[in-house]
Short mmCIF file of C-alpha atoms in Angstrom, two decimals:
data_model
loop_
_atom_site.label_atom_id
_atom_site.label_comp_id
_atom_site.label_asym_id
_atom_site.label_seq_id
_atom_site.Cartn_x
_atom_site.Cartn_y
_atom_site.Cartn_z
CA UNK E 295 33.34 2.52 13.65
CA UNK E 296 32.50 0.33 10.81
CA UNK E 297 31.07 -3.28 12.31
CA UNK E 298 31.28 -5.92 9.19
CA UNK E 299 28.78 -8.75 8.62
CA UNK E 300 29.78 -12.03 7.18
CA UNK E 301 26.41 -13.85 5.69
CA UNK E 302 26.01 -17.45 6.86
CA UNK E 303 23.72 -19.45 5.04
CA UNK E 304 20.92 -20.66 7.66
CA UNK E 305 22.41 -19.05 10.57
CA UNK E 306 20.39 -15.85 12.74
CA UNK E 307 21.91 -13.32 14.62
CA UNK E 308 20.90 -10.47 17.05
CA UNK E 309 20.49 -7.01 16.06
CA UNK E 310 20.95 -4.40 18.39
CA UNK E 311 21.60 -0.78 18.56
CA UNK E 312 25.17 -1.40 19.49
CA UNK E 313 28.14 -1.78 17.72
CA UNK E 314 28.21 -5.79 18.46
CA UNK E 315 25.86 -8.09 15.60
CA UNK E 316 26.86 -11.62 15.99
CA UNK E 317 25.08 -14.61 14.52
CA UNK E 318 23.28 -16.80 17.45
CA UNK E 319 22.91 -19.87 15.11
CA UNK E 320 19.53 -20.04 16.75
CA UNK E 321 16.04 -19.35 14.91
CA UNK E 322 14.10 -16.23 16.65
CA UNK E 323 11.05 -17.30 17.60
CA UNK E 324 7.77 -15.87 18.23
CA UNK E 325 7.47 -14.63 21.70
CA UNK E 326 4.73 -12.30 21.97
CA UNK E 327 2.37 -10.37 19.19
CA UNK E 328 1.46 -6.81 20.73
CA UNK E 329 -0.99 -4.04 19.18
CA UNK E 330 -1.37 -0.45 19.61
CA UNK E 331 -4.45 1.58 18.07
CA UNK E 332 -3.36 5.47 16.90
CA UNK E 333 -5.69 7.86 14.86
CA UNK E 334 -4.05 9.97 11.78
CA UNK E 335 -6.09 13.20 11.13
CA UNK E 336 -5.68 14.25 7.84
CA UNK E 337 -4.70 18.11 6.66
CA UNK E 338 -6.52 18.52 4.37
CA UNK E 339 -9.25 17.70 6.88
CA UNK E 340 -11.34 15.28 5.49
CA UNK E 341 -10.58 12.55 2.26
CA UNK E 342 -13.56 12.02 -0.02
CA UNK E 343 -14.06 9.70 -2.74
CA UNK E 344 -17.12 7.83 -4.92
CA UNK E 345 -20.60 7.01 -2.90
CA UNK E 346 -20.50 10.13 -0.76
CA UNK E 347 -17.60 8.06 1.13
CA UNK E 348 -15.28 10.44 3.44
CA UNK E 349 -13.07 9.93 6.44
CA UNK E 350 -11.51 12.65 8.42
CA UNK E 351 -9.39 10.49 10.83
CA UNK E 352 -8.05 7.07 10.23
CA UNK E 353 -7.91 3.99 12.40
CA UNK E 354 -4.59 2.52 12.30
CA UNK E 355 -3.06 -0.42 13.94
CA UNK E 356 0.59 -0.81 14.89
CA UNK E 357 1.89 -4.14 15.02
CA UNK E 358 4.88 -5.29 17.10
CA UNK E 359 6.41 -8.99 16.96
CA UNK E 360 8.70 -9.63 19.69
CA UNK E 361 11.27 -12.72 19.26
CA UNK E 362 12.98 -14.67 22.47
CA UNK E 363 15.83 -12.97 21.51
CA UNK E 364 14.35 -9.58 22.01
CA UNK E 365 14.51 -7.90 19.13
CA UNK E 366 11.76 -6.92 17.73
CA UNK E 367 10.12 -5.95 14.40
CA UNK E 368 6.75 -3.38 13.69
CA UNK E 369 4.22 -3.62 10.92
CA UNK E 370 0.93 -1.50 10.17
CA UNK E 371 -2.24 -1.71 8.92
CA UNK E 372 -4.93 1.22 8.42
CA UNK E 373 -7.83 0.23 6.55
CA UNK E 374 -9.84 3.48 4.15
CA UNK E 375 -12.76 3.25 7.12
CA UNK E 376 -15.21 0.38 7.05
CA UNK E 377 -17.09 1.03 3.62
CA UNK E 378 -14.15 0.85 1.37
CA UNK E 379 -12.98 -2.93 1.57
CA UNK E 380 -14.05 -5.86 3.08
CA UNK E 381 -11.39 -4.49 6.44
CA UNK E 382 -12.23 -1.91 9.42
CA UNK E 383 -9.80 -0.40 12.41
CA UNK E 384 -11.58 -2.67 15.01
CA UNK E 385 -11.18 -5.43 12.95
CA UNK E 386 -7.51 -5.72 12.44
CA UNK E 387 -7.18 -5.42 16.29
CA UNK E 388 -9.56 -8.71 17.01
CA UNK E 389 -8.25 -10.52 14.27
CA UNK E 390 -4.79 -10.03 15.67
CA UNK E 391 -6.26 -11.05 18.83
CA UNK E 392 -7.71 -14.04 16.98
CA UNK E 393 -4.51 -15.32 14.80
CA UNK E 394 -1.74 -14.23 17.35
CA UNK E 395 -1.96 -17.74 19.90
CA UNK E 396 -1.33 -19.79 16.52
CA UNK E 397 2.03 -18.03 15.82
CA UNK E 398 3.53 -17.63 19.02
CA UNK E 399 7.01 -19.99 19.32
CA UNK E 400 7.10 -20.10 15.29
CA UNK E 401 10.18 -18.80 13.43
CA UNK E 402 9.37 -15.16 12.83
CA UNK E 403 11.76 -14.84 9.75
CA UNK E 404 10.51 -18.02 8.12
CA UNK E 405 7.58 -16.27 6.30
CA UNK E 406 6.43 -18.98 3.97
CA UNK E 407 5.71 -21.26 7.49
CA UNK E 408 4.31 -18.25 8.93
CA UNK E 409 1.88 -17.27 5.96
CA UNK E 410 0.46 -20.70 5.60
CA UNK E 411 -0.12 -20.80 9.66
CA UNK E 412 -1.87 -17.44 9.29
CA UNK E 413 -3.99 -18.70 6.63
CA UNK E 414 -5.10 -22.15 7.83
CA UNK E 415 -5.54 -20.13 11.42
CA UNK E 416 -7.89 -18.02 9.88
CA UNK E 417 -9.49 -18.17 6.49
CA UNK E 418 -9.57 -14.45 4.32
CA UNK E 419 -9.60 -11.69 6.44
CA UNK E 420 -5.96 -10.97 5.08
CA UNK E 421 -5.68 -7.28 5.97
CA UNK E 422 -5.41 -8.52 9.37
CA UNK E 423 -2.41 -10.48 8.73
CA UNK E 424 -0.86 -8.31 6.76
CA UNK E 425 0.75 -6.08 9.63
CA UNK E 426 2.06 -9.16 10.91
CA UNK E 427 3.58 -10.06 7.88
CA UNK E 428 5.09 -6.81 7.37
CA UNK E 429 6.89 -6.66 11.40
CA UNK E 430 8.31 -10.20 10.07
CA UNK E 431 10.26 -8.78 7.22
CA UNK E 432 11.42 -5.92 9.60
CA UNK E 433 12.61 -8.63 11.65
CA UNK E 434 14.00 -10.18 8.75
CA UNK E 435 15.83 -7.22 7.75
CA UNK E 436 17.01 -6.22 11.15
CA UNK E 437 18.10 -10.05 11.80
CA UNK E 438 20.63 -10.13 8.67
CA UNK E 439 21.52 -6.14 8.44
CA UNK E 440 19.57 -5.51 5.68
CA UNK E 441 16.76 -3.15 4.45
CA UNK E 442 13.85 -4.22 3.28
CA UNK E 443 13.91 -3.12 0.49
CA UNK E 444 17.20 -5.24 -0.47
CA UNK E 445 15.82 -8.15 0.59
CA UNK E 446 12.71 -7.49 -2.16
CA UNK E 447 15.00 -7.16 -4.54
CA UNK E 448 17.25 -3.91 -4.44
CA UNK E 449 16.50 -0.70 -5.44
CA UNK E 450 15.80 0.21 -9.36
CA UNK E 451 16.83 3.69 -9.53
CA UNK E 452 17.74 6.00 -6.87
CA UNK E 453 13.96 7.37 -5.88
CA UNK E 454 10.85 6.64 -7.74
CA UNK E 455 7.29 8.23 -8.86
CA UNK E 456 4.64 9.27 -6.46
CA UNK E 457 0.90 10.14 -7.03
CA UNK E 458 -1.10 12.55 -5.48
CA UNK E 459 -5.14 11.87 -4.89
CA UNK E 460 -7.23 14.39 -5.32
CA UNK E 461 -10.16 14.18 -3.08
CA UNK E 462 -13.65 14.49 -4.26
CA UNK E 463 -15.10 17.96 -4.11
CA UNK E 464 -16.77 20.39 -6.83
CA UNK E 465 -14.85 20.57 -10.24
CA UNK E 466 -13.03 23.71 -9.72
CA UNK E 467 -11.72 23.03 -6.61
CA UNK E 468 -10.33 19.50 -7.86
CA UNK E 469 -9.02 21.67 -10.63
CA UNK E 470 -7.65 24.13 -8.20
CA UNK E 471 -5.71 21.76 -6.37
CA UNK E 472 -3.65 20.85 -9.48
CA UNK E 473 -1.51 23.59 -8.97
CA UNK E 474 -0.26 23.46 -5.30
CA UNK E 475 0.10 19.57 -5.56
CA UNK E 476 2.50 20.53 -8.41
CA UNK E 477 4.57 22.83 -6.49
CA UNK E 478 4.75 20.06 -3.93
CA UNK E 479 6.19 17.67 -7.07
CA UNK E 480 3.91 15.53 -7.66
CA UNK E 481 3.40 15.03 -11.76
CA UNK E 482 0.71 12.34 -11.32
CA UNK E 483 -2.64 13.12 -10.12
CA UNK E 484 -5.73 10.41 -8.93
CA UNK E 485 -9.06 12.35 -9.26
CA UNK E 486 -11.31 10.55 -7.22
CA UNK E 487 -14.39 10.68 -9.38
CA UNK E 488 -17.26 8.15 -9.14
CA UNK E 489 -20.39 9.98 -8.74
CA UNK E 490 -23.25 11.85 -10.78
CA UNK E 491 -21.79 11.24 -14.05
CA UNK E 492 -22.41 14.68 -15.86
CA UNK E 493 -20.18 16.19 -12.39
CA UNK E 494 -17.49 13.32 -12.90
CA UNK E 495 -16.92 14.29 -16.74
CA UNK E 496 -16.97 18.30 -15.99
CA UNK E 497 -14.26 17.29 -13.26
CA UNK E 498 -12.48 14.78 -15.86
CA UNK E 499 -12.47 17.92 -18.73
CA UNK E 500 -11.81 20.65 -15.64
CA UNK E 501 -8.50 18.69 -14.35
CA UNK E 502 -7.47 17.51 -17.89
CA UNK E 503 -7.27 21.16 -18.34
CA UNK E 504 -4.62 22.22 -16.12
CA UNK E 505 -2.53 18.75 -17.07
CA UNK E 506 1.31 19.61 -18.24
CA UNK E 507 3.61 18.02 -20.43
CA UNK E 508 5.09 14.66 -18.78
CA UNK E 509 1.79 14.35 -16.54
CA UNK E 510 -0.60 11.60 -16.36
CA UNK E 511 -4.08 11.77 -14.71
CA UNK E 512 -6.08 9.20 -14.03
CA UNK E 513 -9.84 8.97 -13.37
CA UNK E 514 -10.81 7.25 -10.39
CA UNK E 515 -14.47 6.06 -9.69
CA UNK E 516 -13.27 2.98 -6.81
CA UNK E 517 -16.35 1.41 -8.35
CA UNK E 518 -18.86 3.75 -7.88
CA UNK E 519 -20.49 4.22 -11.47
CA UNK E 520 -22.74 1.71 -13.20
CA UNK E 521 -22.15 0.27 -15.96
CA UNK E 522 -24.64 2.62 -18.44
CA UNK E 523 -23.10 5.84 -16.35
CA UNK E 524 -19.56 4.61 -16.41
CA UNK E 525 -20.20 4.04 -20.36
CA UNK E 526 -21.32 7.71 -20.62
CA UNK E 527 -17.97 9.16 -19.16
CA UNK E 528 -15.52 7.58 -20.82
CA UNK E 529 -17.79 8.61 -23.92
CA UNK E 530 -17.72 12.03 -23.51
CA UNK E 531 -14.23 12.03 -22.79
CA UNK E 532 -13.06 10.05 -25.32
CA UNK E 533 -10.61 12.98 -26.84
CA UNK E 534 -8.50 13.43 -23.67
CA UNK E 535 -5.78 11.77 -21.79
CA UNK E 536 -6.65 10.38 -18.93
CA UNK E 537 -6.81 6.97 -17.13
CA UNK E 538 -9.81 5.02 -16.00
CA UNK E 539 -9.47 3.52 -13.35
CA UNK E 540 -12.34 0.83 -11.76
CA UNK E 541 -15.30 2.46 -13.34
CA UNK E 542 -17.96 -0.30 -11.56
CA UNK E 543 -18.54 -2.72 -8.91
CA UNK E 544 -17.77 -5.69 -10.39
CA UNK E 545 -14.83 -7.36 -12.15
CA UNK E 546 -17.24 -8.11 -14.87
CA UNK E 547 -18.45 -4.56 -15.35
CA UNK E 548 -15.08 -3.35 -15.35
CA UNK E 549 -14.20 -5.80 -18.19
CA UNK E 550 -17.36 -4.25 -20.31
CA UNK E 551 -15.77 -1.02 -19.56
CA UNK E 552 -12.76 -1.45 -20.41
CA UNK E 553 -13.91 -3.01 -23.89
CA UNK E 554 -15.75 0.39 -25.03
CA UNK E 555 -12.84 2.54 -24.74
CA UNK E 556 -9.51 3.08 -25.63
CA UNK E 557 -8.34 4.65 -22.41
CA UNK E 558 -5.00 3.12 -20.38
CA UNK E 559 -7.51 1.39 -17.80
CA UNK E 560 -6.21 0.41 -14.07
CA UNK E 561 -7.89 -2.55 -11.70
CA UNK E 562 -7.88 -1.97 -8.26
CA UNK E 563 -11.30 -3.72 -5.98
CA UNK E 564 -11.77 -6.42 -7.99
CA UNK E 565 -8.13 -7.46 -7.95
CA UNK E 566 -6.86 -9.27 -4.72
CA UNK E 567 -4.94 -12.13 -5.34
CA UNK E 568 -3.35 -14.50 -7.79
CA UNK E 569 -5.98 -16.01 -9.56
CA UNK E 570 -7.71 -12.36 -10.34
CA UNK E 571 -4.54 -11.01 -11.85
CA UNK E 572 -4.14 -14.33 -14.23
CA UNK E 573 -7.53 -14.09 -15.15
CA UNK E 574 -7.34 -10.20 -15.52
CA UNK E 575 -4.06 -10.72 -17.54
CA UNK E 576 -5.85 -13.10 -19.82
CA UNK E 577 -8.75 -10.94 -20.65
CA UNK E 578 -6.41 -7.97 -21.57
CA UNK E 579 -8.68 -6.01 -18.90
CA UNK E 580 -6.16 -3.82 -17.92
CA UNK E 581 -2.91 -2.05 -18.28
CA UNK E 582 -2.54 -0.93 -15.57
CA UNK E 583 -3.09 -3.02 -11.70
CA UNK E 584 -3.08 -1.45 -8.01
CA UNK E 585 -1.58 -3.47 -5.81
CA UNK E 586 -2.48 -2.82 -2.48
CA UNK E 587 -0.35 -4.67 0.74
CA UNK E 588 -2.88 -5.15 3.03
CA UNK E 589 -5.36 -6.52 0.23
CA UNK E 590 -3.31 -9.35 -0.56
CA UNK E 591 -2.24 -9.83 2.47
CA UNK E 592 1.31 -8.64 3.45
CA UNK E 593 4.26 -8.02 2.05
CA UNK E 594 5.12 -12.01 1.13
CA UNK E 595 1.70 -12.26 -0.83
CA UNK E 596 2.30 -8.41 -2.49
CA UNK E 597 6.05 -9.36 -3.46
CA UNK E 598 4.26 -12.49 -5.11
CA UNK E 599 1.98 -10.56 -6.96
CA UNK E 600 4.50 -8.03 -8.30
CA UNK E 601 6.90 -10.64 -9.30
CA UNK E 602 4.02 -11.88 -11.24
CA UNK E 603 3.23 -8.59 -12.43
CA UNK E 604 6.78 -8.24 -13.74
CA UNK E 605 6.93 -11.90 -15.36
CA UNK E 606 3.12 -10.88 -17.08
CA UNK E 607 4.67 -7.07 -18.20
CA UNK E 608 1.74 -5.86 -16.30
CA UNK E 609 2.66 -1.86 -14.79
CA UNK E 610 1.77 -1.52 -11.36
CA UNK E 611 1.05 1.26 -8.51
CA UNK E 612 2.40 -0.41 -5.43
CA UNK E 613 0.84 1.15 -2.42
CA UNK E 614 -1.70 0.60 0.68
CA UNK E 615 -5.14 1.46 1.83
CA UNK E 616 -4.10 4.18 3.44
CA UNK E 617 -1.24 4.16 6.79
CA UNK E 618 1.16 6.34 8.38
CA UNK E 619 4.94 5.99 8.80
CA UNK E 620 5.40 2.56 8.99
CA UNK E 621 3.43 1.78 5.97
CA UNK E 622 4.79 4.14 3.89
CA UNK E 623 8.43 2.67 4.67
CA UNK E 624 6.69 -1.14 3.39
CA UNK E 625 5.67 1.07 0.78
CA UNK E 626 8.58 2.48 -0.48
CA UNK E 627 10.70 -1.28 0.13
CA UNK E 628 8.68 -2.71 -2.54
CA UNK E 629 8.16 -0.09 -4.85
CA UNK E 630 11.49 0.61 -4.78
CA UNK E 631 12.37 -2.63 -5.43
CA UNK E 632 10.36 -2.54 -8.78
CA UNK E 633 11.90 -2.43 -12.45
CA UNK E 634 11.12 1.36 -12.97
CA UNK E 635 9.43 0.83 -15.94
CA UNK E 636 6.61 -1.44 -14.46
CA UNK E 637 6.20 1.02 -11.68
CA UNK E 638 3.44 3.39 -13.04
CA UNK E 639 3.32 4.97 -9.45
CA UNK E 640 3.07 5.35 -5.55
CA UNK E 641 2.41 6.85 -2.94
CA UNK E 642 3.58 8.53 0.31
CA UNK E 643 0.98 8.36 3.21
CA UNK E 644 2.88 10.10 5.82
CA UNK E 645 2.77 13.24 4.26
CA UNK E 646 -1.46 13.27 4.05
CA UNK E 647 -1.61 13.38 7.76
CA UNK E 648 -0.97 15.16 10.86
CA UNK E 649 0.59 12.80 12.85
CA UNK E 650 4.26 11.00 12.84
CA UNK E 651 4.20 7.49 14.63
CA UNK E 652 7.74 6.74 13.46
CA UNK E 653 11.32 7.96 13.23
CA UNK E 654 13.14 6.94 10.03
CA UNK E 655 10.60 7.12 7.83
CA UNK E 656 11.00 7.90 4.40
CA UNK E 657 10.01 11.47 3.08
CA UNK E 658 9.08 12.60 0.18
CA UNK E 659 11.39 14.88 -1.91
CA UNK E 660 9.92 16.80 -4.80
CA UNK E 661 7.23 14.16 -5.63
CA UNK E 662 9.39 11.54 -5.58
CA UNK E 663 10.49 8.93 -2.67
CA UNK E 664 13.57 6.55 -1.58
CA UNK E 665 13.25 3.87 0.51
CA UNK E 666 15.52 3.22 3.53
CA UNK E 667 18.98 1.31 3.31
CA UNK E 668 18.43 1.16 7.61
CA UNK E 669 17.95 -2.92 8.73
CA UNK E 670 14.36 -3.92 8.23
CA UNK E 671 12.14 -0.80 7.40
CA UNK E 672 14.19 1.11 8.77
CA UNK E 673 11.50 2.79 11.15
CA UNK E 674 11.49 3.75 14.79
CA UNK E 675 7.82 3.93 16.13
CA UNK E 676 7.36 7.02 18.49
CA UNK E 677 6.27 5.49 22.01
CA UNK E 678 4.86 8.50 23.06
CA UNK E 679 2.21 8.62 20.00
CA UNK E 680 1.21 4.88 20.37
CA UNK E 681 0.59 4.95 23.80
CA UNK E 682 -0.50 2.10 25.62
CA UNK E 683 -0.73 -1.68 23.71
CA UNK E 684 -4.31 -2.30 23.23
CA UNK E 685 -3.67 -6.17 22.93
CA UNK E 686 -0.75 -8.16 23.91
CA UNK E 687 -0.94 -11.76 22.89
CA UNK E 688 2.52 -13.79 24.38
#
């Protein structure tokens, strides 16, 4: 059976699983903001990058928004640990806890309203609204029939490019791991690099080795060099193709950086909002930006900044801190959504971990991924993995 939609300008109607969708004419409002906490052990077993950082099992946070009308939309955040960005696992959950009375009864598809409530609610913090954000355009999408992923634009091509990181570990191994991430696909490698700089540029030379025609590989320090060591690797490697990507703490360290060398150079830390990628953009400090959801703040504040991105000419990897199913479908809605050109990568999430918390989610295929046509994200969390709601705000 084949149940057609006629768009009304203005007008909401209920989704359901069953054959009837009818327009209510009524806005869905906010009726309660629920949480559940789920760890996602990796298997590769642990995930190392600069500063001795490592995490073996990530703290994620699943987000459900439930309207008076019942249906209901789920977003996720999962924060790289505490030492990473200015986020942590707790911290989403009593932020949520926090924000969640200011948004009940509000119009969950009106996401301008609902970002400016979050914000004057509670000031920063904006990886803990961002799962919020992200169960609003899956209640978007559910509420008019349409994916995500349409609403953001519509899709570019019919799958786009994935990266693989490679986790910090001694040079041959990082060079060892080329290989079986190839046969997986993947033609774009992130070498998480970042430490003693004489092991950094032996792991640089080691993985720029085994690099094939039509692959890029970029060098990723997440700001862990200084400015005198981060000056010294891109020295010595000078003579091979590779990408640096935030060699140093600062945005201002990067920029000295990036004037020494002639390497494609990608921001990432020091780059979380609109005034950062102007300036950035003005400074010809990179050529490359990674645009992270939760960083900015959702998917409404991440759209903004691609769109920006794409006015500016500015290539982007569209991606997350890290997540499981759920962010990997936001993921793939935006990136997907992204003139394939400007998309210099992404990633998929789901397939680093042990654990599924969602049916629907997209897959990835050769190195590659698609995003759903489904309503909303087209995800389906798995009850029986969440488990019991660790908040419930109504």
């Amino acid at each position: 059976m084949v149940c057609m939609i006629t768009y009304k300008p203005n007008m909401r109607y209920d989704y359901s699983p069953i054959h009837t969708r009818k327009y209510t004419g009524k806005p869905m409002k906010i009726a309660r903001i629920s949480a559940y906490q789920v760890d996602l052990p990796l298997k590769e077993g642990s995930y190392k990058w600069s500063g001795g950082k490592s995490v073996d099992v990530f703290d994620s946070t699943v987000v459900e928004v439930e309207t008076d009308t019942g249906l209901i939309g789920y977003g996720e955040v999962c924060p790289l640990g505490p030492f990473y960005l200015p986020a942590y696992g707790p911290g989403v959950r009593a932020g949520i806890q926090e924000l969640a009375p200011h948004l009940i009864g509000m119009n969950a598809t009106d996401l301008g309203p609902l970002n400016r409530m979050m914000d004057a609610a509670l000031k920063e913090h904006a990886y803990v609204k961002s799962g919020i954000d992200m169960a609003c355009w899956d209640l978007l999408g559910k509420s008019t029939g349409r994916s995500v992923c349409d609403l953001m634009g519509g899709k570019y091509s019919e799958d786009f490019v994935l990266y693989r990181a490679i986790s910090q570990q001694a040079p041959e191994a990082m060079a060892a791991n080329v290989a079986g991430y190839r046969a997986e696909g993947y033609r774009r490698f992130q070498l998480k690099v970042g430490g003693d700089p004489d092991v950094d540029i032996e792991r640089i030379k080691q993985v720029a080795a085994e690099m094939q025609s039509g692959e890029k590989l970029v060098a990723d320090a997440n700001t862990g060099w200084l400015m005198h060591e981060a000056a010294r690797v891109v020295r010595a490697v000078r003579d091979l193709d590779v990408y640096i990507e935030q060699p140093c703490l600062s945005y201002e360290e990067c920029l000295s950086i990036r004037k020494r060398t002639d390497h494609p150079f990608v921001m990432d830390e020091s780059i979380h909002g609109m005034p950062e990628l102007l300036r950035a953009s003005h400074d010809q400090a990179m050529d490359v930006v990674n645009i992270k959801i939760s960083k900015f703040g959702g998917l409404t504040k991440a759209k903004l900044a691609r769109d920006l991105c794409i006015s500016l000419g500015v290539a982007m990897t569209l991606e997350d801190s890290w997540g499981g199913d759920i962010i990997t479908a936001a993921i793939a809605s935006i990136a997907h959504s992204t003139p394939t050109d400007l998309l210099f990568s992404s990633t998929d999430f789901n397939s680093y971990g042990t654990v599924s918390i969602a049916e629907g989610a997209p897959q990835r295929d050769n190195g590659r991924l698609a995003a759903s046509d489904a309503p909303g994200l087209g995800v389906q969390p798995r009850m029986q993995i969440l488990g019991d709601k660790v908040l419930e705000v109504s």
